[in-house]
Amino acid sequence: MAIIGIDLGTTNSACGVLTDDGVKLVPNRLGETLTPSVVSLDEAGKLVVGKTAKERLINHSDTTVAAFKRLMGTDHKIKLGRQQFSATELSSLVLRSLKEDAEAFLNKEITEAVISVPAYFNDNQRQATKQAGELAGLKVERLINEPTAAAIAYGLHDKREGNFLILDLGGGTFDVSILEFFDGIMEVHASAGDNYLGGEDFVEAMIDSVLEELKLKKSSLKPRELQNLYMQMETAKRRISQQTGQLLKLNLSGREVEWKVTSEWFERLSTPLLLRAKRPIERAMRDADLPSAKIDEVVLVGGSTRLALFRSMVGRMFGRLPSCHLNPDTVVAMGAAIQAGLKEKNSALDDIVLTDVCPYTLGTGIVNEDSPQLGNYFLPIIERNTVVPVSIVRSVCTARDDQNEVCIDIYQGENRLVKKNVYLGELTVPVPKKPRGEEVVEVRYSYDMNGLLEVDITVVSTGKTFNKLVEFTPGALNEQDRVQALEKLAKLKFHPREDEENRALLARGERLYEASLGEQRDHISKLLASFDRVLDKQNLVEISKTRAELTEIFDKLDGEDWI
Amino acid sequence: MSPWEILELAPCDDARAIKRAYAKKLKHTRPDEKPEEFQQLHSAYKWALKAAERQKEENEESKESQSTEAIAEITNAEQATLSPEVAQLQGHVEPQVQQGSELNHQDHSPVSPEAIEQAPSEVSHDLNQVQGQETGGEIQRETATEKYTEEQHSEGRDAQENPIEEGVTEQDPQRAQRITEYHQVLDQVDRLLKEPSKFNVKENWRFLTDTPYMLDEEYNWNLGLTIFERFARINLQAGECASKDKKQIQISNNIIQYCNNLFDWNGNAPYLYGALDESLCDCIFNSLQSEEVTVDPAQGLRGGRKLIRQKAIQPEETYDQYYFGHLLARGVAVLLDLLLLYVAVGFIASIVIMKVYDMPEGAATTIALGICCLAYLLMAWIAESSHFQATPGKYLMGYKVTNKKFERIGYGHGLWRLLSFTLTLPLGKIGWLINCFLGGNLMHDRLSSSHVINMRKSREEHLRKLRG
């Protein structure tokens, strides 16, 4: 039974498996290795995931959703048609699709996976990812940090030793990790990141700028116009370094506007985002305590690192060209697949040992007597960039006379005040009544390789230990929720796999039809009608022939490059 | 066991050997299998690396001390030929060294004047590198010296008077361009700051990101520092004016936050404190503290019919002592609620009754009052069980209805509370009399095991106790 490695991305997902002849990326139903993380429900109530769903984003945006990874670890729900979904549930649908692809590819049942998460994902987000895997019928024993996964892929590929700086700018998250390779050891020195910075933010900035210039409000646009704008800007972003001065025809609020995409314009609106990207890089360098001269190689991972502006910024920061000779879109999936393979057959484990760090500080709140109005102070227990797994004990004592309970609340973050950090949960333990400061409890935080935290509290005087945690995990499901979610998700079924290519083509045709006018529109309409006729005849040879022809025609008509 | 013993290695200063020994041990001490032994091994390894480094430094120092004088002479000579501004600046910088010495412990300080004073060799070394490197030139160039040339400009406010610039222009046209840009932007900042009606509009500050130099560390730091100082001066002044009952507009928090995002003032706090007066820094950092920075996770989400947001639940504050609401205040709260209901429901109801049923005004009002009372019961149930935990009247008083654990009561419990209340009503005046002696924990509270707590007082007392 194989374990697969999955890169569950904001924009695209991919899946790989370690076979006897190296890492194999699993092709999806369209034969492609990247599956857009888009979920759609079609008119028949069936589930559509991937490229077909992405095409539907334009014309069926109220039953289609993308970039929901951003909402992982929150309680927000998204309404698709009449049903509500959490980000966890949506992610599980993408995972299910990948799982089925892998099952078809390997011809056996898959029940376990290693899923990659951004290194800077917090506990809530990690729990949500794990749960998404479980909802998709995958046991997730190991979460791997994305930059670490990329490093594994690079490390096995190059077999080079030295210090590596991995910059992972994906669709929605940015991660920085500094690693060292030597003698088969891969040691992560420091990780930092920004959970809300990625390629989508560049597009968002472009759109904000366009709308501001044209004095339009986002809410005043029809969903279709807005999604079209997203698509056009995504295309423009991808082409920005090849051709400057692209002329776009935008359809906004019923009027047609010409918009010139110049590289100066793009540079200007990227600057704040690039500045944000610099922060985690600087912080990781500081935490790792390495001068930039000691970095042997800067490795770029994630599709958004293709942005020339980002590359030149990195180039300027480190005085050298970053390398990216593995495909930045799939390298994380490859690394996750290797990790999955290592986990599966213990024999191969002798090759490589990985040590990782905890990217943020974990601690508890302590009474702030200097300025109570600001709330409690944060008492760090596990400092950020401590090597994991780790287990650290700190003692705290009662703050008042005759206190009979101690409440240990668990926070994660870097601020000295708890209220500005992320609240993870709490645990209240009874203590004997004594004058203040005389009762001591020992708080033990244990952080495992997956980035998940466990807390034990021992009351010193009674010797009793408690570890039942009142968890505060937004988006987390209890047993009852889980059964309900499973029931809801089980009702959603995919179309037969073999139809997927036809569906993707039809969805694309439909998008092109709605985007064009006049003669061209008639032409597309005729093409789609004839394709429908061919499909009805169910002659496989003929279908694939017509499909190839149609794809060629659509390629010519389609000016967008956004999937 | 000593770290060396854990690593099974004889003490040495060879980092490579330590790494090899660690790697060998680690293969049998996997972090996921033997977490405790791994932690021990890892800290031994880190310790050994540090020890080796120290040992190496010591060895080198003893060798070096003999030849330092010679090096110093060479570097001085280089300084004179390579960078005329270094020599010139030393004069400027020296008085500030005192101030900067606080920064000493920071290894990566954007402004460290003492780098020039104490380690002239480093500066000239850097400059040497610049000439050798082409791609990385930009970065290498930001030595402390140059930072200060720019600051001198900004403080002098008049670039032309400064003799340094001409020398610089010849040396490095790119830098000169950057400096010109810097002055242009600064002029724009100054113009904007003179117009209080405009400077609190975020859009008016967008020009800051128009130049790609923002990504240049030297430019970014200097511009950030100058703007920081100006903001601080304006806000301090405004603060003083306010204390004298004069009005002057402050730079608002969202502008400060916006600039903080561009210049990372928070991250550079120690350097800012090193470069500027404490009162100036405090002023800005206090405003930054009060502003919450949260990125909307839903930003960038695409599609979907609707996003249903759930508010993040903040952990409730808990106090050691809670105070019951006062009977009189509760009475007032009920009257307020009734008044509100009369305005909202009763008045309209009485008019409707008068028109539809053609009743005299008096009778209609009585019926309307009855409706109000029923409406009150309904409202009390819903409002007290909701997350407000209070009817509007109680809310105004700062009262909250809680269960025995001082938490919110659910709708079920709320219904029970409502029932208890109606049960005690028939007691009439006797009931009131009894309640007077119950210390704020009234009959129906006791019956339904709920409390009406004066949260405002509880909080104030809690804070007071903490302070004193």
mmCIF file of N, CA and C in Angstrom, chain B residues 12-76:
data_model
loop_
_atom_site.group_PDB
_atom_site.id
_atom_site.type_symbol
_atom_site.label_atom_id
_atom_site.label_comp_id
_atom_site.label_asym_id
_atom_site.label_seq_id
_atom_site.Cartn_x
_atom_site.Cartn_y
_atom_site.Cartn_z
ATOM 1 N N CYS B 12 37.700 19.556 20.080
ATOM 2 C CA CYS B 12 38.493 20.066 18.966
ATOM 3 C C CYS B 12 37.880 21.354 18.454
ATOM 4 N N ASP B 13 38.507 22.024 17.516
ATOM 5 C CA ASP B 13 37.922 23.246 16.980
ATOM 6 C C ASP B 13 37.565 23.063 15.507
ATOM 7 N N ASP B 14 37.403 21.817 15.096
ATOM 8 C CA ASP B 14 37.118 21.538 13.696
ATOM 9 C C ASP B 14 35.614 21.335 13.505
ATOM 10 N N ALA B 15 34.960 22.324 12.949
ATOM 11 C CA ALA B 15 33.508 22.269 12.787
ATOM 12 C C ALA B 15 33.098 21.086 11.927
ATOM 13 N N ARG B 16 33.885 20.814 10.935
ATOM 14 C CA ARG B 16 33.567 19.719 10.014
ATOM 15 C C ARG B 16 33.524 18.385 10.760
ATOM 16 N N ALA B 17 34.509 18.193 11.642
ATOM 17 C CA ALA B 17 34.577 16.945 12.405
ATOM 18 C C ALA B 17 33.371 16.829 13.331
ATOM 19 N N ILE B 18 32.979 17.954 13.935
ATOM 20 C CA ILE B 18 31.823 17.939 14.826
ATOM 21 C C ILE B 18 30.575 17.544 14.055
ATOM 22 N N LYS B 19 30.434 18.139 12.873
ATOM 23 C CA LYS B 19 29.263 17.832 12.058
ATOM 24 C C LYS B 19 29.235 16.357 11.682
ATOM 25 N N ARG B 20 30.403 15.842 11.352
ATOM 26 C CA ARG B 20 30.462 14.448 10.956
ATOM 27 C C ARG B 20 30.055 13.545 12.124
ATOM 28 N N ALA B 21 30.576 13.884 13.290
ATOM 29 C CA ALA B 21 30.254 13.077 14.469
ATOM 30 C C ALA B 21 28.759 13.148 14.780
ATOM 31 N N TYR B 22 28.209 14.357 14.650
ATOM 32 C CA TYR B 22 26.782 14.556 14.923
ATOM 33 C C TYR B 22 25.941 13.747 13.935
ATOM 34 N N ALA B 23 26.322 13.821 12.674
ATOM 35 C CA ALA B 23 25.569 13.112 11.640
ATOM 36 C C ALA B 23 25.566 11.620 11.917
ATOM 37 N N LYS B 24 26.721 11.127 12.338
ATOM 38 C CA LYS B 24 26.838 9.701 12.590
ATOM 39 C C LYS B 24 25.916 9.280 13.739
ATOM 40 N N LYS B 25 25.940 10.097 14.795
ATOM 41 C CA LYS B 25 25.094 9.789 15.952
ATOM 42 C C LYS B 25 23.610 9.949 15.606
ATOM 43 N N LEU B 26 23.316 10.955 14.834
ATOM 44 C CA LEU B 26 21.913 11.296 14.547
ATOM 45 C C LEU B 26 21.206 10.164 13.814
ATOM 46 N N LYS B 27 21.961 9.444 12.966
ATOM 47 C CA LYS B 27 21.330 8.360 12.210
ATOM 48 C C LYS B 27 20.776 7.285 13.140
ATOM 49 N N HIS B 28 21.300 7.232 14.369
ATOM 50 C CA HIS B 28 20.767 6.246 15.320
ATOM 51 C C HIS B 28 19.913 6.919 16.387
ATOM 52 N N THR B 29 19.788 8.216 16.301
ATOM 53 C CA THR B 29 18.985 8.952 17.284
ATOM 54 C C THR B 29 18.002 9.802 16.511
ATOM 55 N N ARG B 30 17.067 9.151 15.864
ATOM 56 C CA ARG B 30 16.148 9.907 15.014
ATOM 57 C C ARG B 30 15.188 10.741 15.858
ATOM 58 N N PRO B 31 14.983 11.967 15.395
ATOM 59 C CA PRO B 31 14.134 12.859 16.183
ATOM 60 C C PRO B 31 12.731 12.302 16.436
ATOM 61 N N ASP B 32 12.161 11.579 15.454
ATOM 62 C CA ASP B 32 10.798 11.096 15.680
ATOM 63 C C ASP B 32 10.766 9.851 16.548
ATOM 64 N N GLU B 33 11.909 9.153 16.655
ATOM 65 C CA GLU B 33 11.901 7.928 17.448
ATOM 66 C C GLU B 33 12.376 8.159 18.884
ATOM 67 N N LYS B 34 13.441 8.932 19.018
ATOM 68 C CA LYS B 34 13.980 9.170 20.362
ATOM 69 C C LYS B 34 14.070 10.663 20.615
ATOM 70 N N PRO B 35 12.922 11.301 20.810
ATOM 71 C CA PRO B 35 12.930 12.763 20.892
ATOM 72 C C PRO B 35 13.835 13.318 21.986
ATOM 73 N N GLU B 36 13.859 12.657 23.144
ATOM 74 C CA GLU B 36 14.638 13.235 24.240
ATOM 75 C C GLU B 36 16.132 13.136 23.985
ATOM 76 N N GLU B 37 16.539 11.929 23.569
ATOM 77 C CA GLU B 37 17.965 11.768 23.264
ATOM 78 C C GLU B 37 18.371 12.704 22.127
ATOM 79 N N PHE B 38 17.468 12.870 21.193
ATOM 80 C CA PHE B 38 17.766 13.753 20.077
ATOM 81 C C PHE B 38 18.001 15.181 20.569
ATOM 82 N N GLN B 39 17.122 15.659 21.454
ATOM 83 C CA GLN B 39 17.286 17.027 21.967
ATOM 84 C C GLN B 39 18.657 17.175 22.631
ATOM 85 N N GLN B 40 19.009 16.152 23.398
ATOM 86 C CA GLN B 40 20.287 16.194 24.097
ATOM 87 C C GLN B 40 21.441 16.254 23.091
ATOM 88 N N LEU B 41 21.339 15.379 22.103
ATOM 89 C CA LEU B 41 22.379 15.323 21.080
ATOM 90 C C LEU B 41 22.475 16.656 20.346
ATOM 91 N N HIS B 42 21.303 17.197 20.021
ATOM 92 C CA HIS B 42 21.298 18.430 19.254
ATOM 93 C C HIS B 42 21.898 19.584 20.045
ATOM 94 N N SER B 43 21.564 19.653 21.333
ATOM 95 C CA SER B 43 22.138 20.777 22.082
ATOM 96 C C SER B 43 23.636 20.576 22.280
ATOM 97 N N ALA B 44 24.053 19.314 22.422
ATOM 98 C CA ALA B 44 25.495 19.051 22.524
ATOM 99 C C ALA B 44 26.201 19.512 21.251
ATOM 100 N N TYR B 45 25.552 19.208 20.142
ATOM 101 C CA TYR B 45 26.126 19.568 18.842
ATOM 102 C C TYR B 45 26.254 21.087 18.702
ATOM 103 N N LYS B 46 25.173 21.790 19.074
ATOM 104 C CA LYS B 46 25.200 23.249 18.966
ATOM 105 C C LYS B 46 26.280 23.829 19.888
ATOM 106 N N TRP B 47 26.350 23.242 21.069
ATOM 107 C CA TRP B 47 27.320 23.735 22.038
ATOM 108 C C TRP B 47 28.734 23.526 21.503
ATOM 109 N N ALA B 48 28.955 22.345 20.965
ATOM 110 C CA ALA B 48 30.290 22.024 20.464
ATOM 111 C C ALA B 48 30.685 22.965 19.328
ATOM 112 N N LEU B 49 29.717 23.241 18.453
ATOM 113 C CA LEU B 49 30.016 24.154 17.331
ATOM 114 C C LEU B 49 30.433 25.521 17.853
ATOM 115 N N LYS B 50 29.690 26.010 18.859
ATOM 116 C CA LYS B 50 30.003 27.324 19.432
ATOM 117 C C LYS B 50 31.383 27.305 20.067
ATOM 118 N N ALA B 51 31.619 26.232 20.831
ATOM 119 C CA ALA B 51 32.896 26.123 21.530
ATOM 120 C C ALA B 51 34.035 26.112 20.523
ATOM 121 N N ALA B 52 33.824 25.367 19.441
ATOM 122 C CA ALA B 52 34.866 25.270 18.424
ATOM 123 C C ALA B 52 35.142 26.642 17.819
ATOM 124 N N GLU B 53 34.062 27.369 17.587
ATOM 125 C CA GLU B 53 34.212 28.692 16.981
ATOM 126 C C GLU B 53 35.001 29.627 17.901
ATOM 127 N N ARG B 54 34.635 29.552 19.189
ATOM 128 C CA ARG B 54 35.326 30.404 20.156
ATOM 129 C C ARG B 54 36.813 30.070 20.197
ATOM 130 N N GLN B 55 37.055 28.762 20.231
ATOM 131 C CA GLN B 55 38.426 28.292 20.295
ATOM 132 C C GLN B 55 39.220 28.829 19.107
ATOM 133 N N LYS B 56 38.582 28.751 17.946
ATOM 134 C CA LYS B 56 39.240 29.180 16.722
ATOM 135 C C LYS B 56 39.557 30.663 16.780
ATOM 136 N N GLU B 57 38.569 31.427 17.242
ATOM 137 C CA GLU B 57 38.769 32.873 17.328
ATOM 138 C C GLU B 57 39.943 33.199 18.240
ATOM 139 N N GLU B 58 39.947 32.491 19.370
ATOM 140 C CA GLU B 58 41.034 32.742 20.317
ATOM 141 C C GLU B 58 42.383 32.479 19.685
ATOM 142 N N ASN B 59 42.443 31.363 19.008
ATOM 143 C CA ASN B 59 43.695 31.007 18.346
ATOM 144 C C ASN B 59 44.114 32.095 17.368
ATOM 145 N N GLU B 60 43.139 32.552 16.610
ATOM 146 C CA GLU B 60 43.468 33.537 15.593
ATOM 147 C C GLU B 60 43.856 34.866 16.202
ATOM 148 N N GLU B 61 43.166 35.203 17.271
ATOM 149 C CA GLU B 61 43.453 36.491 17.907
ATOM 150 C C GLU B 61 44.899 36.566 18.364
ATOM 151 N N SER B 62 45.326 35.454 18.976
ATOM 152 C CA SER B 62 46.693 35.480 19.477
ATOM 153 C C SER B 62 47.683 35.654 18.334
ATOM 154 N N LYS B 63 47.322 35.079 17.200
ATOM 155 C CA LYS B 63 48.198 35.261 16.043
ATOM 156 C C LYS B 63 48.120 36.698 15.533
ATOM 157 N N GLU B 64 46.881 37.179 15.484
ATOM 158 C CA GLU B 64 46.649 38.464 14.846
ATOM 159 C C GLU B 64 47.245 39.635 15.608
ATOM 160 N N SER B 65 47.172 39.552 16.922
ATOM 161 C CA SER B 65 47.551 40.710 17.736
ATOM 162 C C SER B 65 48.928 41.247 17.352
ATOM 163 N N GLN B 66 49.734 40.346 16.815
ATOM 164 C CA GLN B 66 51.061 40.828 16.430
ATOM 165 C C GLN B 66 51.012 41.722 15.194
ATOM 166 N N SER B 67 50.057 41.461 14.338
ATOM 167 C CA SER B 67 50.096 42.188 13.068
ATOM 168 C C SER B 67 49.034 43.270 12.939
ATOM 169 N N THR B 68 48.292 43.554 14.012
ATOM 170 C CA THR B 68 47.200 44.524 13.886
ATOM 171 C C THR B 68 47.697 45.898 13.476
ATOM 172 N N GLU B 69 48.771 46.311 14.063
ATOM 173 C CA GLU B 69 49.241 47.669 13.783
ATOM 174 C C GLU B 69 49.472 47.868 12.297
ATOM 175 N N ALA B 70 50.095 46.866 11.722
ATOM 176 C CA ALA B 70 50.385 46.959 10.293
ATOM 177 C C ALA B 70 49.087 47.126 9.506
ATOM 178 N N ILE B 71 48.070 46.329 9.874
ATOM 179 C CA ILE B 71 46.802 46.392 9.146
ATOM 180 C C ILE B 71 46.181 47.769 9.282
ATOM 181 N N ALA B 72 46.208 48.286 10.497
ATOM 182 C CA ALA B 72 45.592 49.588 10.729
ATOM 183 C C ALA B 72 46.199 50.629 9.805
ATOM 184 N N GLU B 73 47.479 50.562 9.651
ATOM 185 C CA GLU B 73 48.125 51.551 8.785
ATOM 186 C C GLU B 73 47.629 51.425 7.355
ATOM 187 N N ILE B 74 47.560 50.191 6.915
ATOM 188 C CA ILE B 74 47.131 49.982 5.542
ATOM 189 C C ILE B 74 45.725 50.509 5.336
ATOM 190 N N THR B 75 44.839 50.172 6.271
ATOM 191 C CA THR B 75 43.452 50.571 6.072
ATOM 192 C C THR B 75 43.310 52.089 6.084
ATOM 193 N N ASN B 76 44.059 52.714 6.894
ATOM 194 C CA ASN B 76 43.986 54.173 6.901
ATOM 195 C C ASN B 76 44.367 54.747 5.549
#
